[in-house]
Coordinates of C-alpha atoms in Angstrom, one line a residue:
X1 CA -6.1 37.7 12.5
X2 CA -4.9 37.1 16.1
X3 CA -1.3 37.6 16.7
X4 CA -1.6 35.8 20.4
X5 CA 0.6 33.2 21.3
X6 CA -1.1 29.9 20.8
X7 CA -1.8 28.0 24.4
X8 CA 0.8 25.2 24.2
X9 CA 1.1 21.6 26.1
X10 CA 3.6 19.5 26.0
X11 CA 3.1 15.8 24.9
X12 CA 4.6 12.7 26.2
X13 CA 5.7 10.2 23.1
X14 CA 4.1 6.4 23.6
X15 CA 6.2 5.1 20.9
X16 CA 8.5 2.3 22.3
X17 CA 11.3 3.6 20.7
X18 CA 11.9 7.5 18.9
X19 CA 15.3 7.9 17.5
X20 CA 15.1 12.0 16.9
X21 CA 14.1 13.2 20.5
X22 CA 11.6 16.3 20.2
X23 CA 8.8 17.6 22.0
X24 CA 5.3 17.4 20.5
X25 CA 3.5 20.7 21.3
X26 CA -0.6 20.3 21.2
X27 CA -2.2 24.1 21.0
X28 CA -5.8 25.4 20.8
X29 CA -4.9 28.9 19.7
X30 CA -5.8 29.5 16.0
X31 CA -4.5 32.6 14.2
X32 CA -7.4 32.1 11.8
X33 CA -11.4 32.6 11.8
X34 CA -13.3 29.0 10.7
X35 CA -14.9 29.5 7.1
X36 CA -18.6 30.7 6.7
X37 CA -18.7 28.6 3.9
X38 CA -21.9 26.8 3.6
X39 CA -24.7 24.3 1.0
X40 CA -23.1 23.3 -2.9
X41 CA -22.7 24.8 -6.2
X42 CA -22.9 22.4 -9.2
X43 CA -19.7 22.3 -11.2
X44 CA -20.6 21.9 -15.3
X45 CA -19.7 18.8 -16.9
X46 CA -17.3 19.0 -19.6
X47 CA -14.7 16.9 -21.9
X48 CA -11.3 16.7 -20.6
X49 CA -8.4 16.4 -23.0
X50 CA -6.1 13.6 -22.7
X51 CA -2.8 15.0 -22.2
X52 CA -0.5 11.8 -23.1
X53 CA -0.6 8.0 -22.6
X54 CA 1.5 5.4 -21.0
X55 CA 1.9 2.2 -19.4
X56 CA 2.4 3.7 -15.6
X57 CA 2.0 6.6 -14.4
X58 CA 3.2 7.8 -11.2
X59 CA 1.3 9.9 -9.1
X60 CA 4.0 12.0 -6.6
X61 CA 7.4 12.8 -7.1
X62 CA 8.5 11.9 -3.4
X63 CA 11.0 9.7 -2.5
X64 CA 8.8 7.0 -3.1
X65 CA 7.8 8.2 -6.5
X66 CA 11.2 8.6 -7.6
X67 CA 12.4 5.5 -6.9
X68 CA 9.1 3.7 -8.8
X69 CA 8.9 5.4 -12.2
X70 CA 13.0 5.1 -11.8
X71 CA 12.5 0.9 -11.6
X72 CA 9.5 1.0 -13.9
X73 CA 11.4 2.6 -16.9
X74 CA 14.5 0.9 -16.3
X75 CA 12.4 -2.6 -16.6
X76 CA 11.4 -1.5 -19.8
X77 CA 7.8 0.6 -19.2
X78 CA 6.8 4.0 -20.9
X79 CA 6.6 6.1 -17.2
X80 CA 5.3 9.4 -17.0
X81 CA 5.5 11.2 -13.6
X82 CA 3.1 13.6 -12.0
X83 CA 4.3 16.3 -9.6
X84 CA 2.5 19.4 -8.3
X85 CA 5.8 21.4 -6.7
X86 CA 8.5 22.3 -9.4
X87 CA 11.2 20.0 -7.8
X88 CA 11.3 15.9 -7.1
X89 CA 12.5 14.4 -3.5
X90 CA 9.4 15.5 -1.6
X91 CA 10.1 16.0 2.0
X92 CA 13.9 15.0 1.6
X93 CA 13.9 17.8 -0.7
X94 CA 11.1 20.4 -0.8
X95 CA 10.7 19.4 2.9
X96 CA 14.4 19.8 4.2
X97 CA 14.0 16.3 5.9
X98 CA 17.1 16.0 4.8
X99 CA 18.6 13.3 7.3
X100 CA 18.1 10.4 5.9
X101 CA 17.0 7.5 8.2
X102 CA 18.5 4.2 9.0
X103 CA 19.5 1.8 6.0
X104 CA 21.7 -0.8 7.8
X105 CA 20.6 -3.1 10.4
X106 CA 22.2 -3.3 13.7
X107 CA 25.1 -5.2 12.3
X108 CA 26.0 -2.8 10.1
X109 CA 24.1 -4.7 7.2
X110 CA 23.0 -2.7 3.8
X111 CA 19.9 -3.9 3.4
X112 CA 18.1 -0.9 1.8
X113 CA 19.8 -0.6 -1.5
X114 CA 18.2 -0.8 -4.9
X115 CA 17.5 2.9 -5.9
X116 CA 18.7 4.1 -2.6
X117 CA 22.1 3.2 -2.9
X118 CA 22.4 4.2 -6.4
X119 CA 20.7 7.5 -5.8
X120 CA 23.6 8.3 -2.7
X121 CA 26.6 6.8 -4.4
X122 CA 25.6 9.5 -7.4
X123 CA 25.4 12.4 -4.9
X124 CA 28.6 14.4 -4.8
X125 CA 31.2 14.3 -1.8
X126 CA 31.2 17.2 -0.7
X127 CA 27.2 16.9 -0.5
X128 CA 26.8 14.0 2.1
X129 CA 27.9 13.9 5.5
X130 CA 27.7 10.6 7.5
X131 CA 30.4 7.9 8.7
X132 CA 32.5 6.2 6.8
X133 CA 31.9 2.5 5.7
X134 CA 34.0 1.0 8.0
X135 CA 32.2 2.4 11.0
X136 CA 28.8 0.9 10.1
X137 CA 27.5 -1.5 12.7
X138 CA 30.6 -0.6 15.4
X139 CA 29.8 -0.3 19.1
X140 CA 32.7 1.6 19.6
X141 CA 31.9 4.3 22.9
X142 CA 33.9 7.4 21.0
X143 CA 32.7 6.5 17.4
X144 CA 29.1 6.0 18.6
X145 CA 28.8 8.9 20.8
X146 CA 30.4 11.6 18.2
X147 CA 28.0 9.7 15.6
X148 CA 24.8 10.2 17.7
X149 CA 24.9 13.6 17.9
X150 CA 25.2 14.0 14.2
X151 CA 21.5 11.7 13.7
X152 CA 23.3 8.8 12.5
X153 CA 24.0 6.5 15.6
X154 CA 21.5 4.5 17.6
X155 CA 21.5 2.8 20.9
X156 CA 25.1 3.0 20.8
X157 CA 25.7 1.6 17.3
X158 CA 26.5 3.7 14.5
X159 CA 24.1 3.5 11.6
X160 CA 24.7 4.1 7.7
X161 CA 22.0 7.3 8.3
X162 CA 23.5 10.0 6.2
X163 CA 22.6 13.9 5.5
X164 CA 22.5 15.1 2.3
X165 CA 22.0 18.8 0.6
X166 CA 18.4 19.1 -1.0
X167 CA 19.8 20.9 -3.8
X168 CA 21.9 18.2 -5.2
X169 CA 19.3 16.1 -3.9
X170 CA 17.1 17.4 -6.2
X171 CA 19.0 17.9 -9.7
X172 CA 20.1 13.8 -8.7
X173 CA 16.5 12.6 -8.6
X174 CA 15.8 14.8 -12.1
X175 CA 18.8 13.5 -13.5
X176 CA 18.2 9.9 -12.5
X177 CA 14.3 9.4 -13.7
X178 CA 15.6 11.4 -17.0
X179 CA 18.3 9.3 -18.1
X180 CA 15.9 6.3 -17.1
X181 CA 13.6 7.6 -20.0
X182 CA 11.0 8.9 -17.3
X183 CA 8.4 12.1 -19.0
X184 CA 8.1 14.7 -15.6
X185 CA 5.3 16.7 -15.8
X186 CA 5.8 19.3 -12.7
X187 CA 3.5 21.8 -11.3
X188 CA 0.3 19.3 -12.0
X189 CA -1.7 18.5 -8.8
X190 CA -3.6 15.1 -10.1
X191 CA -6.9 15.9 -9.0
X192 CA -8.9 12.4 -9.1
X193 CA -7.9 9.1 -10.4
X194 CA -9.9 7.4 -13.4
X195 CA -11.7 4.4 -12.2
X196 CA -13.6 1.8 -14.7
X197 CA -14.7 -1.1 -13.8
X198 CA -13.2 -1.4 -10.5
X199 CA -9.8 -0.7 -12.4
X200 CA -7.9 2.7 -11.9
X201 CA -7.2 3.8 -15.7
X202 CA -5.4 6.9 -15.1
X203 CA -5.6 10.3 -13.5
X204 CA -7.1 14.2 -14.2
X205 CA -4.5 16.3 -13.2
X206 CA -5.0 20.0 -13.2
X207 CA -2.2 22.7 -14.0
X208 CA -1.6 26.5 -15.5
X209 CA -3.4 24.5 -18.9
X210 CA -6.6 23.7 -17.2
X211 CA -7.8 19.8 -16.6
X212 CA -6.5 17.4 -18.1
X213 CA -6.1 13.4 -18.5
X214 CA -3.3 11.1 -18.1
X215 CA -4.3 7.1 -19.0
X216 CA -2.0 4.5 -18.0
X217 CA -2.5 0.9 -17.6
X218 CA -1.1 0.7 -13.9
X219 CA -1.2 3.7 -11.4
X220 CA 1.4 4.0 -8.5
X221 CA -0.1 6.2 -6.1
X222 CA 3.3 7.5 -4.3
X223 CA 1.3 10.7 -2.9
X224 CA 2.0 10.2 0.7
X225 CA -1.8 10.9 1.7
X226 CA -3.1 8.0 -0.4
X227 CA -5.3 10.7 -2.6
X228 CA -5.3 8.6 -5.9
X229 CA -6.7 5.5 -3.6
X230 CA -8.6 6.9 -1.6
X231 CA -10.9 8.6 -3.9
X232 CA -10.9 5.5 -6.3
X233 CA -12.7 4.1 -2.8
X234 CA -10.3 1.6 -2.2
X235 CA -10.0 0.8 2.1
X236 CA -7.7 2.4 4.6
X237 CA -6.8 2.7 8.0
X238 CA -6.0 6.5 9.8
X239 CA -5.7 4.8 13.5
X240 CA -2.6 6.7 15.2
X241 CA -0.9 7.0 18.7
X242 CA -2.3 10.6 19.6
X243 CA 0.4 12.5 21.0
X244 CA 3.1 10.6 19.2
X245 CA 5.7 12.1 16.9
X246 CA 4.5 10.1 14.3
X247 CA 1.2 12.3 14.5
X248 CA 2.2 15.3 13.9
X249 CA 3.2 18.1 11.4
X250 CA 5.3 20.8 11.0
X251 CA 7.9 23.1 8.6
X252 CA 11.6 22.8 8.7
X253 CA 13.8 25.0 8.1
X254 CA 18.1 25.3 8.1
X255 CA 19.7 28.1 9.5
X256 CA 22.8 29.2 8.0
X257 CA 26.3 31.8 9.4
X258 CA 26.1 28.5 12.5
X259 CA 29.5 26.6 14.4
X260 CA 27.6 23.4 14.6
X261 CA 30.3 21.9 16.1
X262 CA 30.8 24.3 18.8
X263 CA 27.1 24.0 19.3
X264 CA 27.3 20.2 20.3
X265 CA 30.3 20.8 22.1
X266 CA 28.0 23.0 24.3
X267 CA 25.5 21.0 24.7
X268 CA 27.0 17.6 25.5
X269 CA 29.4 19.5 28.3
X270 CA 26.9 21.4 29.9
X271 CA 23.7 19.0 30.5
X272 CA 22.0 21.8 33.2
X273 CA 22.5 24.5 31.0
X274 CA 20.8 23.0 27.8
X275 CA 17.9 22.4 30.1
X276 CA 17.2 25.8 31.5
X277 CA 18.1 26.8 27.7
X278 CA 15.4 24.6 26.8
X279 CA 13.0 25.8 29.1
X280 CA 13.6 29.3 28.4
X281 CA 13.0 28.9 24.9
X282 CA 9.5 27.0 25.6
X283 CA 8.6 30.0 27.8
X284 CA 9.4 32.9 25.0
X285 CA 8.4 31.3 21.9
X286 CA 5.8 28.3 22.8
X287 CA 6.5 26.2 20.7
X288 CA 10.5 25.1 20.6
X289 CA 13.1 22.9 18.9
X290 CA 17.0 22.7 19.2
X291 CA 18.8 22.1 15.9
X292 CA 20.2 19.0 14.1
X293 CA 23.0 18.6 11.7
X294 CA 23.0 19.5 8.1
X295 CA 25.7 18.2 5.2
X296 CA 27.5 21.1 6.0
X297 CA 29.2 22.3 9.8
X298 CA 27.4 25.7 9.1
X299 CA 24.2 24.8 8.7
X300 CA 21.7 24.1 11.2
X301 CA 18.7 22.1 10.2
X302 CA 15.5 22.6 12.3
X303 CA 12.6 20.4 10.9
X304 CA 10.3 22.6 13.2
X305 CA 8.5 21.8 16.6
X306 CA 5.9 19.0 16.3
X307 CA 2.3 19.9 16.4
X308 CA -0.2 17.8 17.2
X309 CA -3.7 17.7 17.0
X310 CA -3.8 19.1 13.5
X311 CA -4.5 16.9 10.3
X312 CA -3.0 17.0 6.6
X313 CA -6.0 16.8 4.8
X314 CA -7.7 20.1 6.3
X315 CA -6.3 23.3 4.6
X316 CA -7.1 25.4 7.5
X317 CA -4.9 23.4 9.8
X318 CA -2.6 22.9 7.4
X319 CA -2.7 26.8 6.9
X320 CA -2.2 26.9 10.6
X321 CA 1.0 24.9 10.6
X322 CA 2.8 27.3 8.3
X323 CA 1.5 30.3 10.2
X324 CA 2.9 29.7 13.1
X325 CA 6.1 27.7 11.7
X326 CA 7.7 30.7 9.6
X327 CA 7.1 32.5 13.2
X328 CA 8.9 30.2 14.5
X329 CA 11.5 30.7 12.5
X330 CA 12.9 33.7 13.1
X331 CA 11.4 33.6 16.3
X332 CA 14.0 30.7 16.9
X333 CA 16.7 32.7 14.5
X334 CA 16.8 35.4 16.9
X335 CA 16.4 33.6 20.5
X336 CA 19.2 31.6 19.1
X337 CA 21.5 34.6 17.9
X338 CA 21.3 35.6 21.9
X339 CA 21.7 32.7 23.5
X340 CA 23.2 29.7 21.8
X341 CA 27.3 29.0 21.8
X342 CA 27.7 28.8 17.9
X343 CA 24.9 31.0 16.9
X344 CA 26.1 34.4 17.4
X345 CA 26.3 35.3 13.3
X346 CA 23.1 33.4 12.9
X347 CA 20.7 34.3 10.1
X348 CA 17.7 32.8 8.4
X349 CA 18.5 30.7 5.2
X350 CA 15.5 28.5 4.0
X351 CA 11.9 27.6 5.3
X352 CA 10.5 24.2 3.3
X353 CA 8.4 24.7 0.8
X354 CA 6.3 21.4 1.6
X355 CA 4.7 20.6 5.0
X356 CA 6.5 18.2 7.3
X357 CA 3.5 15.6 7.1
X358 CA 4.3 12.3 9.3
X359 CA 0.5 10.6 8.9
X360 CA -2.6 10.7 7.0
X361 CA -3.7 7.6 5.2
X362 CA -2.6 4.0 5.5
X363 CA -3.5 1.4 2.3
X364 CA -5.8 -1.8 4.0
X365 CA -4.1 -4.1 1.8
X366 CA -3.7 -7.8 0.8
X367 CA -0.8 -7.8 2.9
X368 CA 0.3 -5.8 6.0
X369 CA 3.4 -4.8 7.7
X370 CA 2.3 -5.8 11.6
X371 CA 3.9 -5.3 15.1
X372 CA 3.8 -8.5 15.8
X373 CA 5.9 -9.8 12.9
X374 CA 8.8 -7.8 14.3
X375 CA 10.3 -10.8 16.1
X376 CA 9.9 -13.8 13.6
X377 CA 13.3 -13.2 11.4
X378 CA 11.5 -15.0 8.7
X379 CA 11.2 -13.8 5.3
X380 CA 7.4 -12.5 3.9
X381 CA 6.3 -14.8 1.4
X382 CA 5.9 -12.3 -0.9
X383 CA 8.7 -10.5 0.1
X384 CA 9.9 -7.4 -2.1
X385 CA 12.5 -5.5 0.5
X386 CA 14.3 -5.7 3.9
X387 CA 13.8 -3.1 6.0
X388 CA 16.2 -2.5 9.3
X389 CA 14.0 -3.2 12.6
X390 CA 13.4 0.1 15.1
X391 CA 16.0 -1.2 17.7
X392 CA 18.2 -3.9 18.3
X393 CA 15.9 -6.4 20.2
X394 CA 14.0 -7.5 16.9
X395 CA 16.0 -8.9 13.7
X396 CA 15.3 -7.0 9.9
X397 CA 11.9 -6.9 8.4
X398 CA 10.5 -8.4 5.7
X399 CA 8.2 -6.4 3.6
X400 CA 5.4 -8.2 1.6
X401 CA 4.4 -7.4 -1.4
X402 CA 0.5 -7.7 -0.2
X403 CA 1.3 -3.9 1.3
X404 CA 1.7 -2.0 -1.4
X405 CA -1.5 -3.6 -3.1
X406 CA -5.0 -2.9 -2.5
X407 CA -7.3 -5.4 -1.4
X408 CA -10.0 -4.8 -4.1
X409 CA -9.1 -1.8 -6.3
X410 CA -7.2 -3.3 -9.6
X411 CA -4.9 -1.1 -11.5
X412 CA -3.4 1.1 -8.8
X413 CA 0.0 0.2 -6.6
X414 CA 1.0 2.0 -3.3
X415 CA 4.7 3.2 -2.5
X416 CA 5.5 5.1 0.5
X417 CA 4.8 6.0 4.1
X418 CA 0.9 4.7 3.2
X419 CA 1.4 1.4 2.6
X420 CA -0.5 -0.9 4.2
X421 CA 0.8 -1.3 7.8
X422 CA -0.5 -1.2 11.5
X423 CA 0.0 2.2 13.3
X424 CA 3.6 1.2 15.4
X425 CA 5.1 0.1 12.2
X426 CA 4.2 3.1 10.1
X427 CA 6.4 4.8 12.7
X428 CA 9.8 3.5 10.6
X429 CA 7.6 2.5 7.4
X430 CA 7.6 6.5 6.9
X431 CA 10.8 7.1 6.9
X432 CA 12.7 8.2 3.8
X433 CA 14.5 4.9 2.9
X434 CA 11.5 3.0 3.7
X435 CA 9.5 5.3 1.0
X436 CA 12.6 4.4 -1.4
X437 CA 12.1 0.5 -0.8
X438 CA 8.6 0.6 -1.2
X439 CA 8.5 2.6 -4.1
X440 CA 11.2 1.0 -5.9
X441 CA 8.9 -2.1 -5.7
X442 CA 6.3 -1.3 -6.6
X443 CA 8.1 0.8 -10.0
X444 CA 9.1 -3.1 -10.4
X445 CA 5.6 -4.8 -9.9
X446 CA 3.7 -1.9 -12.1
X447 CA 6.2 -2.8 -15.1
X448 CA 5.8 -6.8 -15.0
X449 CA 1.8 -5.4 -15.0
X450 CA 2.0 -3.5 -17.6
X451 CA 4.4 -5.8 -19.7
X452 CA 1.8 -8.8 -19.2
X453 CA -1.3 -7.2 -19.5
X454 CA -2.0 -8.4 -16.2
X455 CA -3.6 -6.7 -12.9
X456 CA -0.8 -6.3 -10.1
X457 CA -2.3 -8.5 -7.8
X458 CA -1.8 -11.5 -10.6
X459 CA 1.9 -10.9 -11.1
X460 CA 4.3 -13.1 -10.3
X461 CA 6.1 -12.1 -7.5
X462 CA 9.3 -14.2 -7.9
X463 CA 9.6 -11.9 -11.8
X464 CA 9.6 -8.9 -9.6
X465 CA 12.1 -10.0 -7.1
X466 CA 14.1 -11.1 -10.3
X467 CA 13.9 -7.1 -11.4
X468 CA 14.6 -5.8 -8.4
X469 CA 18.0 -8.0 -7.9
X470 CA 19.1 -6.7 -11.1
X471 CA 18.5 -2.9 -10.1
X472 CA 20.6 -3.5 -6.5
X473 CA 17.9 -4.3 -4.1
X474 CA 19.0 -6.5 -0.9
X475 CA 16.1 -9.4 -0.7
X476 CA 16.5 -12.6 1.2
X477 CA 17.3 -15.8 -0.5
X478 CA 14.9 -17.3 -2.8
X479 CA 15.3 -20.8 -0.6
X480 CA 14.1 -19.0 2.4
X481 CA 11.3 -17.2 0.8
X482 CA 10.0 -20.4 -0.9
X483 CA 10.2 -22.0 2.6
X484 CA 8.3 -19.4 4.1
X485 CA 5.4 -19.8 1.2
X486 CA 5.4 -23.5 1.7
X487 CA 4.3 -22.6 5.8
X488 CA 2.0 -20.6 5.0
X489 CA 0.2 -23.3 3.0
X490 CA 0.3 -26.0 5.5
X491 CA -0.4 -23.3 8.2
X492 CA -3.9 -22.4 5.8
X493 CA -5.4 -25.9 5.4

């Protein structure tokens, strides 16, 4: 194994807007040999058992996941869950991405709710940190500044954006899907969906009892790499901006013993410093990353320098990414306890047990979320969620229901960051709350599926909007959405 640094280069971001300012490192230095694998081996057929039966079956415990088998039990379907780590909250949990993005809209507008807002208003106190409801939507100069370092105020408006502490993050999601009458099966990786007819049927899932079968009549493949679709064959897109953020991975991690304040005290007052800081930590470690808030003043979250030029479906580069991040680590522990204002009693808390993994997959579905949609203001006429737009120059947008559905596999939803959407707006689609909205309707459209003994491309979308009003989602009005069906049929003939 080499120990070398890995060459580094910096990359310039071509997203129009980034809200969490990084660099994204690109490196050719490996600190692992390729594999001499090489031909096949034939693996024996065999009988699986069937493990259990239900009506959906969710495939990923993420914050996507979560929020569907949540919404498909509480409209009334049998819901078993499949998660391979022994925790739910995916990357808000397991992966310390504990800031959670944007849910108002520049005015200071809720508009992700549903599961979202009943998963925060159940989090303790003492376990969120973001401004008070008052402040969302203000342009005030003081508010907006103190806000913006603390990840939760953008383009000089402050943003209901909050942090919140995985733990309690994580016994909140358990608790949540269990009252709901959800079945968690944790530490199963679902290995391959179970595809008849053109119809998913289920999944194999294997775990410490071998293979085994789960049957359902509608699968909601909340994975975040789109492995249940995928390998049923169903279409999608893996078109990026190289070089972005959004196209790259890496592990977080919190350090704890910090004076976070004092830290941003620092680095607001003394611009020139910060930058030869900066620099200097590029030249020792390579690869570098300053800290952002936690829920709590003495914790400093890193969510670990970007690296590019790697992909999430290739174990050796995902093996790479965790090599060098838990270097990183205390590389950045120690450079930290010398030279930061704040950090002088720093020491190493918590790497992630989950890679911080941006893009794989995107579902080519019957709908799509598109760039060019930003600027309409109209409603989808499909529409099953809001989601706030990436800066202030475009109004909220409308998410159709066509993107979480695939255009020819039956029996299988998406929720998450692959729905179906072009590459700039998987750049916000991604996000946590985005993964909640999603998921959360398609937990909705898989119960009305599985309730009618009907494929979810043939439900009614106005029963699903009905469910998801009743479980606190923030959807436009049914006058505008019927509107905005009725253009779309004079606009097709």
């Amino acid at each position: 194994m080499s120990g070398d640094k890995p060459k580094m280069q910096r990359i310039e971001g071509h997203s129009e807007e980034r809200f969490l300012g990084s660099d994204v490192f690109e490196s050719s230095g490996r600190n692992l040999p390729p594999p001499n694998g090489a031909g096949t081996v034939r693996e024996d057929a065999r009988d699986i058992d069937i493990y259990h039966q239900c009506d959906v079956a969710v495939i990923g415990g993420g914050p996507a996941g979560c929020a569907a088998a949540w919404a498909a039990a509480k409209a009334g379907a049998d819901v078993t869950l499949v998660e391979r780590y022994n925790c739910l909250g995916g990357l808000s949990t397991g992966g310390l991405v504990m800031w959670i993005d944007r849910m108002t809209d520049w005015e200071g507008n809720h508009v992700i709710q549903g599961f979202a807002r009943h998963f925060i208003d159940r989090m303790p106190a003492d376990g969120v940190a973001g401004p008070p409801r008052e402040d969302w939507g203000t342009r005030d100069e003081a508010k907006a500044a103190y806000w913006g370092q603390r990840t939760t105020a953008f383009h000089g408006i402050v943003q209901w954006a909050p942090t919140l502490d995985p733990e309690r993050m994580k016994l909140n999601n358990q608790e949540m899907l269990l009252q709901a009458g959800v079945r968690i099966v944790f530490h199963a990786w679902a290995a391959r969906p179970l595809v008849e007819d053109g119809a998913a049927k289920g999944v194999i899932f294997e775990s410490k009892q071998g293979r085994n079968a789960l049957l359902a009549k509608v699968v909601v493949d909340t994975t975040g790499d789109g492995d249940m679709f995928a390998r049923a064959g169903a279409e999608f897109d893996t078109d990026i901006e190289e070089g972005d953020v959004h196209h790259s991975m890496n592990t977080g991690w919190v350090l704890g013993g910090v004076d976070m304040d004092r830290w941003i005290d620092w680095k607001v007052h003394n611009p020139d410093q910060l930058r030869q800081f900066m620099e200097r930590g590029r030249e020792e470690l390579g690869f570098f990353q300053t800290p952002y808030v936690s829920w709590r003043p003495d914790i400093a979250l890193f969510l670990g320098p970007r690296q590019s030029g790697l992909s999430a479906l290739d174990v050796d580069d995902m093996t790479e990414v965790e090599i060098r991040s838990h270097r990183l680590m205390e590389g950045h522990c120690r450079f930290f306890r010398t030279h930061a204002p704040g950090f002088e009693h720093v020491f190493s808390l918590q790497s992630a047990s989950q890679l911080g993994v941006r893009h794989t997959r995107r579902l080519a579905g019957v709908g799509r979320i598109e760039r060019g949609n930003w600027g309409k203001g109209t409603p989808a006429a499909d529409e099953v969620g809001i989601s706030p737009s990436i800066s202030p120059k475009f109004p909220v947008v409308s998410v159709p229901y066509g993107a979480i559905v695939p255009r020819q596999l039956d029996g299988l939803l998406v929720g998450g960051r692959h729905v179906s959407c072009d590459a700039n707006s998987h750049g916000f689609m991604r996000e946590i709350p985005q993964c909640w909205l999603t998921g959360h309707a398609a937990g909705a459209a898989a119960a009305v599926a599985a309730n009618r003994g009907v494929q979810p491309r043939h439900v009614d979308v106005g029963e699903i909007r009905g469910i998801l009003r009743e479980q606190g989602a923030h959807l436009s009005d049914d006058i505008e959405v019927a509107a905005a069906g009725a253009a779309e049929e004079v606009a097709a003939q």
